[in-house]
Short mmCIF file of C-alpha atoms and ligand atoms in Angstrom, two decimals:
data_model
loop_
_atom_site.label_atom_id
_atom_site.label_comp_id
_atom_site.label_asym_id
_atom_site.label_seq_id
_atom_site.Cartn_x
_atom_site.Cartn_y
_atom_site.Cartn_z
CA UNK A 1 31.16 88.43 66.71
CA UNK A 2 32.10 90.42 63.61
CA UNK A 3 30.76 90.71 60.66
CA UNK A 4 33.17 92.35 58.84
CA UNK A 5 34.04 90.98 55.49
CA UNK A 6 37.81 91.10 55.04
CA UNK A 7 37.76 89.42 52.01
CA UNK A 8 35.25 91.70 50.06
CA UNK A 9 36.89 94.66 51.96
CA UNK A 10 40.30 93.96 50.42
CA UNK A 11 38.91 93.29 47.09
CA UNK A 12 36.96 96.98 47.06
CA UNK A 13 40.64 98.25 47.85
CA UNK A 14 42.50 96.99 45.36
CA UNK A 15 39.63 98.06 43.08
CA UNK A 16 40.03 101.22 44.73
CA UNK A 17 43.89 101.39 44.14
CA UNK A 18 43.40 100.58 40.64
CA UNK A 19 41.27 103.06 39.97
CA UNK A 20 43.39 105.68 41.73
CA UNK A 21 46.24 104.52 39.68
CA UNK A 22 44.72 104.95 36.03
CA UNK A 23 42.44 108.15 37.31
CA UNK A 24 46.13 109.55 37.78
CA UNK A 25 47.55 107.62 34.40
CA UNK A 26 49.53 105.54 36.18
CA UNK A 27 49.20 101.33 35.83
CA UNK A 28 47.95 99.66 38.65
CA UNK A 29 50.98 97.23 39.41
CA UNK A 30 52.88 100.59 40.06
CA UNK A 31 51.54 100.96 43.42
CA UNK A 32 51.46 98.07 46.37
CA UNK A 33 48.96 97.46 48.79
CA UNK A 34 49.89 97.04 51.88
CA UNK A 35 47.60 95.98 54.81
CA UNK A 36 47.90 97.67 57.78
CA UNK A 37 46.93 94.75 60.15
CA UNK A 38 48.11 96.01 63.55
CA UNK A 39 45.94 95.80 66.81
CA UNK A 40 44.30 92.50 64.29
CA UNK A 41 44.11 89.55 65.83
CA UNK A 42 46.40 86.49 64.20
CA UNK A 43 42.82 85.20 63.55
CA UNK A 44 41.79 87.76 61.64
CA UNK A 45 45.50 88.87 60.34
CA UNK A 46 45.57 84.87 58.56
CA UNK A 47 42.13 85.93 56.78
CA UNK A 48 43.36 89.11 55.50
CA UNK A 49 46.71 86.82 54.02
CA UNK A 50 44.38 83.94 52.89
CA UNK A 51 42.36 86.75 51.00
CA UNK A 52 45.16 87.60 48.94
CA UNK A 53 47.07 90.55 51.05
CA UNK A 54 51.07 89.92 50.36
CA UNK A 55 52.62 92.72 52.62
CA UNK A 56 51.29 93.78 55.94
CA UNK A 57 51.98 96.55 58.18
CA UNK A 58 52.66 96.29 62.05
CA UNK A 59 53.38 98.91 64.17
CA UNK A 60 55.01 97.04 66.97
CA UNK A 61 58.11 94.89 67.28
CA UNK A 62 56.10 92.89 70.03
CA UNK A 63 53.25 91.99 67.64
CA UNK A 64 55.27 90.85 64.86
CA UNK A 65 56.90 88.56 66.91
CA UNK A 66 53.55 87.48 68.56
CA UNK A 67 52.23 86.68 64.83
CA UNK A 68 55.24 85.19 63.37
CA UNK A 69 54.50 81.59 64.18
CA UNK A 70 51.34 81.85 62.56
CA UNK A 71 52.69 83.37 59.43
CA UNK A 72 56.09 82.26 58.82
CA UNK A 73 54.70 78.88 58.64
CA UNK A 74 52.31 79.16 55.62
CA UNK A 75 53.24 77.96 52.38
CA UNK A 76 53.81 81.93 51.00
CA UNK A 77 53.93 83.95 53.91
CA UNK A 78 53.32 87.64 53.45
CA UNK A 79 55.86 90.15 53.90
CA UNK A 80 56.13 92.23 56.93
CA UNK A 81 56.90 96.02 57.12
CA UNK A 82 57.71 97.92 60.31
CA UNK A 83 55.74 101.28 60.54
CA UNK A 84 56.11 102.42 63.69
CA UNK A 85 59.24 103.16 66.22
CA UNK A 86 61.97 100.51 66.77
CA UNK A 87 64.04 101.11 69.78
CA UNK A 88 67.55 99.30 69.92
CA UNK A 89 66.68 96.75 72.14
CA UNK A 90 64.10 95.16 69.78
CA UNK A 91 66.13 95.52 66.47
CA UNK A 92 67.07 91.92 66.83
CA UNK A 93 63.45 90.70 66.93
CA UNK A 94 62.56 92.60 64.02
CA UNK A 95 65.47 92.17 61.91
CA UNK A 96 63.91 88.09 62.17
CA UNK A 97 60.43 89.00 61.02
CA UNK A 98 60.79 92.23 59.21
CA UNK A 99 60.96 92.66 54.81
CA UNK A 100 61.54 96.26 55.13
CA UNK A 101 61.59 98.92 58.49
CA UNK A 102 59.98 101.64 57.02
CA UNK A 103 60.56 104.15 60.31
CA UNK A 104 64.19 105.06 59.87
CA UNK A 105 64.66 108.27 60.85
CA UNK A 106 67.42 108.90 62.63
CA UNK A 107 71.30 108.40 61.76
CA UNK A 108 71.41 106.56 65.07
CA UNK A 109 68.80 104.23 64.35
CA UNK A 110 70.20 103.61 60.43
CA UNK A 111 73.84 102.79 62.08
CA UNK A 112 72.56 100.24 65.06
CA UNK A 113 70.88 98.59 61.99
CA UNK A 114 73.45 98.71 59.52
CA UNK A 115 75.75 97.38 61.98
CA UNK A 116 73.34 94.60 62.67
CA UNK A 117 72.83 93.43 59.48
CA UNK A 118 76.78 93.32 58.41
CA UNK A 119 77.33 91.47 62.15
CA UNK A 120 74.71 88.69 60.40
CA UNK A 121 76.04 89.00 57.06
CA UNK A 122 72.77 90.39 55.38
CA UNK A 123 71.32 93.00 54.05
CA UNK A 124 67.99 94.97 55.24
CA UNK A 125 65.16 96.97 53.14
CA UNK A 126 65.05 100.51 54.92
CA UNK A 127 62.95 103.32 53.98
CA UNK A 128 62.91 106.71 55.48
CA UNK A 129 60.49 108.23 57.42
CA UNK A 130 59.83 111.88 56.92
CA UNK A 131 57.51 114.37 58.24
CA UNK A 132 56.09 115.98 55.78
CA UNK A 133 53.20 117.83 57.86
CA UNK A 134 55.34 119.11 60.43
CA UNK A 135 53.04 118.20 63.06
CA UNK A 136 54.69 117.65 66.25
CA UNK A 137 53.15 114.29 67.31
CA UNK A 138 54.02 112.88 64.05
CA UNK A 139 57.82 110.97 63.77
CA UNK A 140 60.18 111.59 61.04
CA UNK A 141 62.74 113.54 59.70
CA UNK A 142 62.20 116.89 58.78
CA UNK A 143 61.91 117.31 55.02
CA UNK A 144 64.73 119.97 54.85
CA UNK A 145 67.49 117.11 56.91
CA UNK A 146 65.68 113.87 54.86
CA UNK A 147 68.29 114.06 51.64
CA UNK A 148 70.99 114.23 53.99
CA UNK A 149 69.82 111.28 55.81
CA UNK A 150 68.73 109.31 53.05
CA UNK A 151 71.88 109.63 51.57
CA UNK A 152 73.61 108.62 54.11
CA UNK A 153 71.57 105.52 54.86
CA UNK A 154 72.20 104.76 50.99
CA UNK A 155 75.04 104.75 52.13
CA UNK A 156 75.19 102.20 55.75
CA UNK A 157 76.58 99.03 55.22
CA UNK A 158 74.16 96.76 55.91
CA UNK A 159 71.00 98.82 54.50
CA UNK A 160 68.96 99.02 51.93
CA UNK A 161 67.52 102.36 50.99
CA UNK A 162 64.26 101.66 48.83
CA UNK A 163 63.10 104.87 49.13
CA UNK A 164 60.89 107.57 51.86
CA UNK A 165 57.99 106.93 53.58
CA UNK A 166 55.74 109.64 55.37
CA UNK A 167 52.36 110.00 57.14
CA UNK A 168 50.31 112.27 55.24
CA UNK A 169 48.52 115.72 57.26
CA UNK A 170 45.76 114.00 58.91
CA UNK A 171 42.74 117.00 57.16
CA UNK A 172 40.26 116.89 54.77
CA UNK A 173 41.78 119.59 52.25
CA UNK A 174 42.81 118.22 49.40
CA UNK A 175 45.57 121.01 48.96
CA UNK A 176 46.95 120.76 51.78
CA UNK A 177 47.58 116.94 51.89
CA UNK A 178 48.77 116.81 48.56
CA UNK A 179 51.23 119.46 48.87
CA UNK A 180 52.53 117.06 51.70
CA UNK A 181 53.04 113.73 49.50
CA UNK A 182 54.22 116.01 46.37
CA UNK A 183 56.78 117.35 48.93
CA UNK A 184 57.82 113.63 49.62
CA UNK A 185 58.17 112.50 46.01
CA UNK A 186 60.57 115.72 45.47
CA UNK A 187 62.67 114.66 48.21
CA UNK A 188 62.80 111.26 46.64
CA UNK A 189 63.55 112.82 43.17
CA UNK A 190 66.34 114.02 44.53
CA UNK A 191 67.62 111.34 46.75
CA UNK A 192 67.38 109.14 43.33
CA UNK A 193 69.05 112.14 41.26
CA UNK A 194 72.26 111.96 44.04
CA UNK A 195 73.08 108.72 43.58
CA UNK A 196 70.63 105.88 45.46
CA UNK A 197 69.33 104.90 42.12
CA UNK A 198 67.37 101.78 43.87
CA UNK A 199 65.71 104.61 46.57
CA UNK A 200 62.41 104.66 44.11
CA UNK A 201 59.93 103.79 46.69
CA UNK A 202 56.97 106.33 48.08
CA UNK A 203 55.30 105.05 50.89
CA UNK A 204 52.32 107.18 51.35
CA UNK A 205 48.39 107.58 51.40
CA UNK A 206 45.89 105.35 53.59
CA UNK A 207 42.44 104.54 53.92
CA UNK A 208 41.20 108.25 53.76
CA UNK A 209 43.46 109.70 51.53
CA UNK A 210 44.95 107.10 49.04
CA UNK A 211 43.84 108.66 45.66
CA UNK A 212 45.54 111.87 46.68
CA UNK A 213 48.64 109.93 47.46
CA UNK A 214 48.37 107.64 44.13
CA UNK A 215 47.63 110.58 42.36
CA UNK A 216 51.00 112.03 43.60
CA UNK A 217 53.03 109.37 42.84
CA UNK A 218 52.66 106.87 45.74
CA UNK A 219 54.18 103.30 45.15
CA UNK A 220 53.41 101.47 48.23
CA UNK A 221 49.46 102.52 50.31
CA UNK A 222 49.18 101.28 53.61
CA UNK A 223 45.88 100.86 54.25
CA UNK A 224 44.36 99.59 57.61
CA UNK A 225 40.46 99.93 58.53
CA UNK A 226 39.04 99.67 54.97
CA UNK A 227 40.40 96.36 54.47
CA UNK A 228 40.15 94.81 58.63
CA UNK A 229 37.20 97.02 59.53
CA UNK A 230 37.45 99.61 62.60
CA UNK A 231 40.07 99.65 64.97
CA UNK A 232 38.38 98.27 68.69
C1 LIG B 1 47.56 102.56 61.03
C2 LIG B 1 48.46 103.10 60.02
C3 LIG B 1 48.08 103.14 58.68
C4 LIG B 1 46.72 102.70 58.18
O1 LIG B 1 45.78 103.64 58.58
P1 LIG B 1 44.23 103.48 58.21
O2 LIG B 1 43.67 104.83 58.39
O3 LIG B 1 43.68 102.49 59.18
O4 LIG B 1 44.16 102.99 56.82
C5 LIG B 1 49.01 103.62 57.76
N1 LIG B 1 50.24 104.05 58.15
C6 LIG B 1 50.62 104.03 59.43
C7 LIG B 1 51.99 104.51 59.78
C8 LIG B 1 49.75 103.56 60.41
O5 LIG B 1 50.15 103.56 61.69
#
């Protein structure tokens, strides 16, 4: 039995985002919460959307799908974004659950989509995933290829491009983090500057970090064990 309080956990965030936003002169409906609620239970994933979270974050095709009774049935179901991989063969599943894929990064991946979405006569938020940190185990494009691809997702019929996403270096120096996310909101700068004027979103900072990532600019946090509690 838990006795973690999702409720009062979510409400300390979005004090916590709010905050963030005017420490860094920014107003607070400039930057989205979003609730990182994979590996939670539907159980515990209806809480978090009864207590007031409108876009969640799922890592795998296969949970969304597992979830999407539940949610798709309530009178204002939450968005979902995709932030982990998506291979081909599960595109259609997500492209009937998903608001916005946030992983795109690779041409391959934006076409299949694209080509998806035109097939069903729709269109599909898309942000791009870049790795900003370099680190190897992390996915993403590498910042010096991201304009190119960004611009030519702006570009795929069929997608969306709202803006870049990344997942910030996982250490506690301030510098070094930040350097990441300021990195990400220059690429976007530019991807806005070349033409995909609706490419404004930065999808960056989580539960450890999100004041550095406000601070430089973030519009959407995705934040996952200060708001559900520990992962199990
Ligand atoms: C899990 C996850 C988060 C949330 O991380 P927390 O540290 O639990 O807040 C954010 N982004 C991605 C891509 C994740 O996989």
């Amino acid at each position: 039995m838990s006795t973690w309080d999702i409720a009062a956990a979510l409400a300390r965030q979005v004090d916590r985002v709010a905050a963030a936003a005017e420490a860094a002169g920014r107003a607070a409906d400039e930057v989205t919460l979003a609730v990182a609620t994979k590996s939670v239970d539907v159980a515990r994933t209806l809480e978090t959307v009864a207590a007031g979270a409108r876009v969640l974050c799922e890592s795998r095709v296969q949970e969304i799908v597992a979830k999407a009774p539940a949610l798709e049935v309530l009178d204002a179901p939450p968005q979902v974004h995709l932030i982990g991989p998506l291979q081909s063969n599960k595109i259609n599943a997500a492209l009937r659950h998903v608001a916005c894929v946030e992983t795109v990064h690779t041409t391959s991946l934006a076409a299949a989509l694209g080509a998806r979405c035109v097939r069903d006569g729709r269109t599909l938020d898309v942000l791009v995933q870049v790795n900003v940190s370099g680190e190897p185990q992390k996915s993403g494009v590498s910042p010096d290829e991201a304009l190119d691809l960004a611009l030519e997702v702006a570009a795929t019929d069929g997608l969306r491009l709202r803006g870049l996403m990344t997942i910030g270096r996982n250490s506690p120096v301030e510098a070094e983090v930040r350097a990441g996310y300021a990195r990400l909101r220059a690429l976007r700068d530019e991807v806005v500057a070349q033409g995909a004027q609706g490419a404004t979103e930065l999808s960056m900072g989580m539960s450890g970090d999100l004041e550095w990532a406000v601070a430089e600019g973030a519009t959407i946090v995705r934040v996952g064990t200060a708001i559900v509690g520990p992962r199990g």
